Short mmCIF file of C-alpha atoms and ligand atoms in Angstrom, two decimals:
data_model
loop_
_atom_site.label_atom_id
_atom_site.label_comp_id
_atom_site.label_asym_id
_atom_site.label_seq_id
_atom_site.Cartn_x
_atom_site.Cartn_y
_atom_site.Cartn_z
CA MET A 712 -0.79 131.06 123.91
CA ARG A 713 -3.43 132.74 126.80
CA ILE A 714 -6.71 132.50 127.15
CA ILE A 715 -8.47 135.03 129.12
CA ARG A 716 -12.37 134.50 129.64
CA ALA A 717 -14.49 137.42 129.91
CA ASP A 718 -18.50 137.08 131.31
CA ASN A 719 -19.85 139.14 128.86
CA TYR A 720 -19.15 141.39 125.92
CA GLU A 721 -18.16 144.10 127.88
CA GLU A 722 -15.77 142.83 130.20
CA MET A 723 -14.24 141.17 126.95
CA SER A 724 -13.84 145.16 125.26
CA LYS A 725 -12.49 146.45 128.59
CA LYS A 726 -10.06 143.85 129.00
CA ALA A 727 -8.76 144.31 125.21
CA ALA A 728 -9.03 148.11 125.95
CA ASP A 729 -6.86 147.68 128.99
CA ILE A 730 -4.06 145.85 126.72
CA VAL A 731 -4.29 148.48 124.22
CA LYS A 732 -4.17 151.55 126.92
CA SER A 733 -0.79 149.78 128.46
CA GLN A 734 0.85 148.96 125.35
CA VAL A 735 0.25 152.72 124.30
CA ILE A 736 1.48 153.85 128.06
CA LEU A 737 4.26 151.60 128.01
CA LYS A 738 5.76 153.14 124.37
CA PRO A 739 3.77 156.12 123.24
CA ASP A 740 5.06 155.84 120.01
CA CYS A 741 4.06 152.61 119.29
CA VAL A 742 2.22 150.29 116.68
CA LEU A 743 -0.60 149.34 116.63
CA GLY A 744 -2.28 146.63 114.12
CA LEU A 745 -6.19 146.92 114.00
CA ALA A 746 -9.16 145.24 112.86
CA THR A 747 -12.26 145.94 111.62
CA GLY A 748 -15.77 144.33 112.17
CA ASP A 749 -18.35 144.09 115.33
CA THR A 750 -15.99 142.62 117.63
CA PRO A 751 -13.74 145.28 118.27
CA LEU A 752 -16.38 148.19 118.66
CA GLY A 753 -17.00 147.78 122.55
CA MET A 754 -13.00 148.01 122.59
CA TYR A 755 -13.19 151.58 120.48
CA SER A 756 -15.24 152.85 122.71
CA GLU A 757 -13.87 152.29 125.80
CA LEU A 758 -10.77 153.19 124.14
CA ILE A 759 -12.31 156.70 123.05
CA ASN A 760 -13.60 157.00 127.04
CA MET A 761 -10.41 156.44 128.06
CA TYR A 762 -8.90 159.17 125.74
CA GLU A 763 -11.47 161.58 127.10
CA ASN A 764 -10.90 161.09 130.57
CA LYS A 765 -6.97 161.67 129.69
CA GLU A 766 -5.65 158.30 130.64
CA VAL A 767 -4.23 157.61 127.21
CA ASP A 768 -2.44 160.17 124.28
CA PHE A 769 -2.39 158.67 120.59
CA SER A 770 -0.56 161.32 119.63
CA ASP A 771 1.98 159.51 118.57
CA VAL A 772 0.71 156.11 117.79
CA THR A 773 0.96 154.86 114.54
CA ILE A 774 -1.77 152.52 113.01
CA PHE A 775 -2.25 150.28 110.28
CA ASN A 776 -5.42 147.88 109.97
CA LEU A 777 -5.46 144.24 109.08
CA ASP A 778 -7.35 144.43 105.84
CA GLU A 779 -9.81 146.81 102.69
CA TYR A 780 -12.28 146.01 100.50
CA CYS A 781 -11.17 145.92 96.81
CA LYS A 782 -13.69 148.51 94.55
CA LEU A 783 -15.43 149.83 97.32
CA ASN A 784 -15.27 153.74 97.63
CA ARG A 785 -13.59 154.65 100.63
CA GLU A 786 -16.59 157.12 101.49
CA ASN A 787 -18.70 154.11 101.24
CA ALA A 788 -20.31 153.43 104.97
CA GLN A 789 -19.18 149.68 104.24
CA SER A 790 -15.67 150.43 103.72
CA TYR A 791 -12.81 149.82 106.60
CA PHE A 792 -11.76 153.55 105.63
CA TYR A 793 -14.76 154.71 106.91
CA TYR A 794 -15.74 152.22 109.64
CA MET A 795 -12.09 153.38 110.94
CA ASN A 796 -12.83 157.29 110.87
CA HIS A 797 -16.13 156.95 112.10
CA ASN A 798 -15.50 154.35 114.88
CA PHE A 799 -12.17 155.33 116.44
CA PHE A 800 -9.92 158.23 114.49
CA LYS A 801 -12.58 161.19 114.61
CA TYR A 802 -12.58 160.61 118.64
CA ILE A 803 -9.46 160.24 119.33
CA ASN A 804 -6.33 162.34 118.73
CA VAL A 805 -4.27 159.85 116.10
CA LYS A 806 -2.08 161.66 113.70
CA LYS A 807 -3.90 161.24 110.47
CA LYS A 808 -0.95 160.57 108.64
CA ASN A 809 0.05 157.96 111.36
CA THR A 810 -3.35 156.06 110.18
CA HIS A 811 -2.65 153.47 107.41
CA ILE A 812 -5.31 151.51 105.91
CA PRO A 813 -4.64 149.29 102.39
CA ASN A 814 -6.03 150.84 99.43
CA GLY A 815 -8.29 148.67 97.76
CA ASN A 816 -8.90 150.81 95.10
CA ALA A 817 -5.38 151.20 93.84
CA LYS A 818 -4.56 151.11 90.24
CA ASP A 819 -1.73 147.98 90.64
CA ILE A 820 -2.91 145.93 93.60
CA ASP A 821 0.39 144.65 93.73
CA GLU A 822 2.84 147.66 94.10
CA GLU A 823 -0.19 148.70 96.62
CA CYS A 824 0.66 145.56 98.74
CA ARG A 825 4.12 145.47 98.66
CA ASP A 826 4.08 149.15 99.60
CA TYR A 827 2.16 148.35 103.01
CA GLU A 828 4.80 145.56 103.94
CA ARG A 829 7.30 148.08 103.54
CA GLN A 830 5.52 151.02 105.20
CA ILE A 831 4.71 148.31 108.19
CA LYS A 832 8.55 147.60 108.07
CA ASN A 833 9.66 151.35 108.06
CA LYS A 834 7.93 151.55 111.01
CA GLY A 835 9.67 148.88 112.77
CA GLY A 836 6.90 146.55 112.58
CA ILE A 837 3.78 146.36 114.81
CA ASP A 838 4.01 145.87 118.50
CA LEU A 839 0.72 145.21 119.12
CA GLN A 840 -1.95 143.60 116.66
CA VAL A 841 -5.61 143.30 117.48
CA LEU A 842 -7.34 140.19 115.71
CA GLY A 843 -11.04 139.41 115.12
CA ILE A 844 -11.80 136.05 113.72
CA GLY A 845 -14.44 134.97 111.05
CA ALA A 846 -16.63 131.93 111.87
CA ASN A 847 -14.41 130.07 109.11
CA GLY A 848 -11.25 130.53 111.54
CA HIS A 849 -10.41 133.58 109.16
CA ILE A 850 -8.04 136.64 110.51
CA GLY A 851 -8.02 139.84 108.77
CA PHE A 852 -9.32 138.27 105.37
CA ASN A 853 -7.22 135.45 105.71
CA GLU A 854 -9.39 132.66 104.56
CA PRO A 855 -9.06 129.15 104.61
CA ALA A 856 -6.58 127.71 101.85
CA ILE A 857 -4.17 125.28 101.43
CA ASN A 858 -1.34 127.48 102.60
CA PHE A 859 -0.80 130.17 104.68
CA GLU A 860 -0.44 133.49 102.60
CA ALA A 861 2.71 135.10 104.00
CA GLU A 862 2.64 138.81 103.16
CA THR A 863 -0.17 141.62 102.43
CA HIS A 864 -1.44 140.11 99.21
CA LEU A 865 -5.10 140.64 97.15
CA VAL A 866 -7.55 137.78 98.65
CA LYS A 867 -10.68 136.66 97.14
CA LEU A 868 -13.21 136.62 99.86
CA ASP A 869 -14.75 133.32 100.80
CA GLU A 870 -18.45 132.38 100.49
CA MET A 871 -18.98 132.29 104.23
CA THR A 872 -17.42 135.63 104.86
CA ILE A 873 -19.40 137.37 101.60
CA GLU A 874 -22.38 135.97 103.44
CA ALA A 875 -21.45 136.79 106.93
CA ASN A 876 -20.42 140.38 105.50
CA SER A 877 -23.53 140.89 103.44
CA ARG A 878 -25.86 141.74 106.50
CA PHE A 879 -23.97 145.49 106.30
CA PHE A 880 -25.06 145.44 102.73
CA ASN A 881 -28.32 146.18 100.90
CA SER A 882 -28.07 143.15 98.99
CA ILE A 883 -25.45 139.80 98.94
CA ALA A 884 -24.70 140.94 95.25
CA GLU A 885 -23.16 144.27 97.11
CA VAL A 886 -20.72 142.68 98.88
CA PRO A 887 -17.25 142.69 97.54
CA THR A 888 -15.92 139.65 96.26
CA SER A 889 -12.08 140.52 96.86
CA ALA A 890 -9.61 142.26 99.37
CA ILE A 891 -6.26 143.65 100.43
CA SER A 892 -5.33 141.76 103.84
CA MET A 893 -1.98 141.50 105.54
CA GLY A 894 -0.64 137.86 105.29
CA ILE A 895 0.20 135.49 107.90
CA LYS A 896 3.77 136.18 108.25
CA THR A 897 2.90 140.10 108.58
CA ILE A 898 0.23 139.42 111.60
CA MET A 899 2.82 136.79 113.05
CA GLN A 900 5.72 139.51 113.16
CA SER A 901 3.50 141.81 115.39
CA ARG A 902 5.44 141.42 118.89
CA MET A 903 2.05 140.64 120.51
CA LEU A 904 -0.91 139.23 119.33
CA ILE A 905 -4.63 139.87 120.73
CA LEU A 906 -7.86 137.64 119.28
CA LEU A 907 -11.22 138.57 120.27
CA ALA A 908 -13.98 136.57 119.84
CA ASN A 909 -17.80 136.39 121.18
CA GLY A 910 -21.24 134.76 120.44
CA GLU A 911 -22.27 131.18 119.90
CA ALA A 912 -21.18 131.81 116.13
CA LYS A 913 -17.68 131.64 117.10
CA VAL A 914 -17.72 128.54 119.20
CA ASP A 915 -16.04 126.46 116.26
CA ALA A 916 -13.64 128.92 115.32
CA ILE A 917 -12.00 129.42 118.72
CA PHE A 918 -11.97 125.53 119.65
CA LYS A 919 -9.95 125.28 116.65
CA THR A 920 -7.78 127.83 116.47
CA ALA A 921 -7.03 127.07 120.44
CA LYS A 922 -7.23 123.35 120.51
CA GLY A 923 -7.05 122.45 117.16
CA LYS A 924 -3.75 120.97 114.92
CA ILE A 925 -2.43 123.89 113.08
CA ASN A 926 -4.14 124.04 109.85
CA PRO A 927 -4.07 126.76 106.89
CA LYS A 928 -8.12 125.38 106.70
CA VAL A 929 -8.30 127.55 110.34
CA PRO A 930 -6.21 130.40 109.74
CA ALA A 931 -6.11 131.39 113.10
CA SER A 932 -4.70 128.50 114.25
CA ILE A 933 -1.30 129.70 113.18
CA ILE A 934 -1.21 131.99 116.54
CA GLN A 935 -1.15 128.55 118.30
CA LEU A 936 2.81 129.18 117.11
CA HIS A 937 3.12 132.99 118.28
CA PRO A 938 5.15 133.57 121.26
CA ASN A 939 3.12 136.23 123.20
CA ALA A 940 -0.47 135.51 121.67
CA THR A 941 -3.71 135.87 124.25
CA ILE A 942 -7.35 134.92 123.31
CA ILE A 943 -9.95 137.31 124.99
CA VAL A 944 -13.23 135.11 124.82
CA GLU A 945 -16.90 135.94 125.97
CA LYS A 946 -18.42 132.93 127.62
CA TYR A 947 -20.61 131.68 124.41
CA ALA A 948 -17.76 131.59 122.13
CA ALA A 949 -15.74 129.45 124.91
CA LYS A 950 -18.66 127.32 125.01
CA LEU A 951 -16.39 124.22 123.91
CA LEU A 952 -12.53 125.66 125.50
P1 LIG B 190 -17.07 140.09 113.33
O1 LIG B 190 -16.05 139.82 111.87
O2 LIG B 190 -16.24 140.76 114.30
O3 LIG B 190 -17.92 141.20 112.63
O4 LIG B 190 -17.98 138.99 113.71
C1 LIG B 190 -14.98 139.44 112.36
C2 LIG B 190 -14.19 138.76 110.89
O5 LIG B 190 -14.67 138.53 110.42
O6 LIG B 190 -12.90 138.93 111.21
#
């Protein structure tokens, strides 16, 4: 696992965007796995600038997002469908039909999960997966558990995650308690992983991810086993490394 240190959030975001841009230049019809949350917002801004400067073309790119809340309307400003459209997709030339986010309102959630896996496989798998990390070590919505969940699945959200995400809602009672998430195997089968982290809240999770024992209680620690994983970490989150 490689660790790239950045002096600040802007530098972390630029490095991540440079890697995504390189991937798209190398393979214009690549499959990107993308993440939501505060962490990748700067990377999306950089990529939008690069697109506007004609440095990168997303017209043949396919995107699969990591996760989505259950029982939240897609038009709700807190849904990840809304987040991706409003923070990234609407500013670039990716084709709508090539963007994929699990449907947390599907009638048959198990079938939705199986179908998501099928769609990723039919596209030949993910070339580059971008990850954030929860303060509890989650990746996607793979929460600390007694085992690693393999494929796309229904998740009951951890209390720490509900608490962390309540900052986006009017009250904690409004935060969805379940979600669909790509599984650990789905993520690990990506040909390349980059995990971004900034801020002191992530110090412990980053330390355990990079230096700790591989353990489903720190789901991100599994990426130690990935043959092509890079953590891009800003200096406050890297304090214990
Ligand atoms: P954040 O979330 O980027 O908003 O800190 C990351 C995550 O929970 O995976």
